[in-house]
Amino acid sequence: MAHVGSWPAAEDDQLLSDKIGESIWWLAILAQENGIDVEKATAHFLETKEAQLRS
């Protein structure tokens, strides 16, 4: 994405931080609109991923 100019350059830490925050915000909105508990979904994903990585 940085290559095509749609993502902040690596040198701009604040802009990258803002973009990450915005992405998380959008995910929270999507979850809320669809009745999904973000904390539970994240915990489930991490548990599943950890189990996959162990095997």
Tab-separated table of C-alpha atoms in Angstrom:
chain	number	residue	atom	x	y	z
A	1	MET	CA	0.000	0.000	0.000
A	2	ALA	CA	2.872	2.364	0.730
A	3	HIS	CA	4.250	1.588	-2.741
A	4	VAL	CA	1.117	2.971	-4.417
A	5	GLY	CA	0.878	5.894	-2.018
A	6	SER	CA	-2.226	4.814	-0.092
A	7	TRP	CA	-0.442	4.113	3.197
A	8	PRO	CA	1.842	6.357	5.253
A	9	ALA	CA	5.583	6.160	4.821
A	10	ALA	CA	7.538	4.281	7.462
A	11	GLU	CA	9.151	7.537	8.577
A	12	ASP	CA	5.822	9.011	9.706
A	13	ASP	CA	5.164	7.157	12.966
A	14	GLN	CA	2.247	9.366	14.052
A	15	LEU	CA	0.397	8.957	10.768
A	16	LEU	CA	0.894	5.201	10.903
A	17	SER	CA	-0.340	5.192	14.496
A	18	ASP	CA	-3.408	7.188	13.427
A	19	LYS	CA	-4.115	4.762	10.567
A	20	ILE	CA	-3.881	1.776	12.907
A	21	GLY	CA	-6.219	3.499	15.368
A	22	GLU	CA	-8.670	4.272	12.564
A	23	SER	CA	-8.602	0.646	11.401
A	24	ILE	CA	-9.366	-0.598	14.905
A	25	TRP	CA	-12.162	1.952	15.211
A	26	TRP	CA	-13.756	0.729	11.957
A	27	LEU	CA	-13.506	-2.881	13.124
A	28	ALA	CA	-15.206	-1.947	16.395
A	29	ILE	CA	-18.022	-0.225	14.478
A	30	LEU	CA	-18.460	-3.244	12.182
A	31	ALA	CA	-18.574	-5.558	15.172
A	32	GLN	CA	-21.086	-3.375	17.000
A	33	GLU	CA	-23.354	-3.124	13.943
A	34	ASN	CA	-23.318	-6.913	13.616
A	35	GLY	CA	-23.771	-7.768	17.283
A	36	ILE	CA	-20.259	-9.141	17.718
A	37	ASP	CA	-18.375	-8.748	20.993
A	38	VAL	CA	-14.934	-7.479	19.901
A	39	GLU	CA	-13.172	-8.682	23.047
A	40	LYS	CA	-14.634	-12.193	22.785
A	41	ALA	CA	-13.927	-12.383	19.050
A	42	THR	CA	-10.330	-11.280	19.593
A	43	ALA	CA	-9.787	-13.716	22.465
A	44	HIS	CA	-11.231	-16.570	20.406
A	45	PHE	CA	-9.019	-15.704	17.444
A	46	LEU	CA	-5.889	-15.497	19.598
A	47	GLU	CA	-6.643	-18.806	21.339
A	48	THR	CA	-7.202	-20.511	17.996
A	49	LYS	CA	-4.075	-18.998	16.437
A	50	GLU	CA	-1.959	-19.949	19.462
A	51	ALA	CA	-3.185	-23.556	19.231
A	52	GLN	CA	-2.355	-23.629	15.508
A	53	LEU	CA	1.130	-22.284	16.123
A	54	ARG	CA	1.805	-24.912	18.789
A	55	SER	CA	0.957	-27.793	16.474
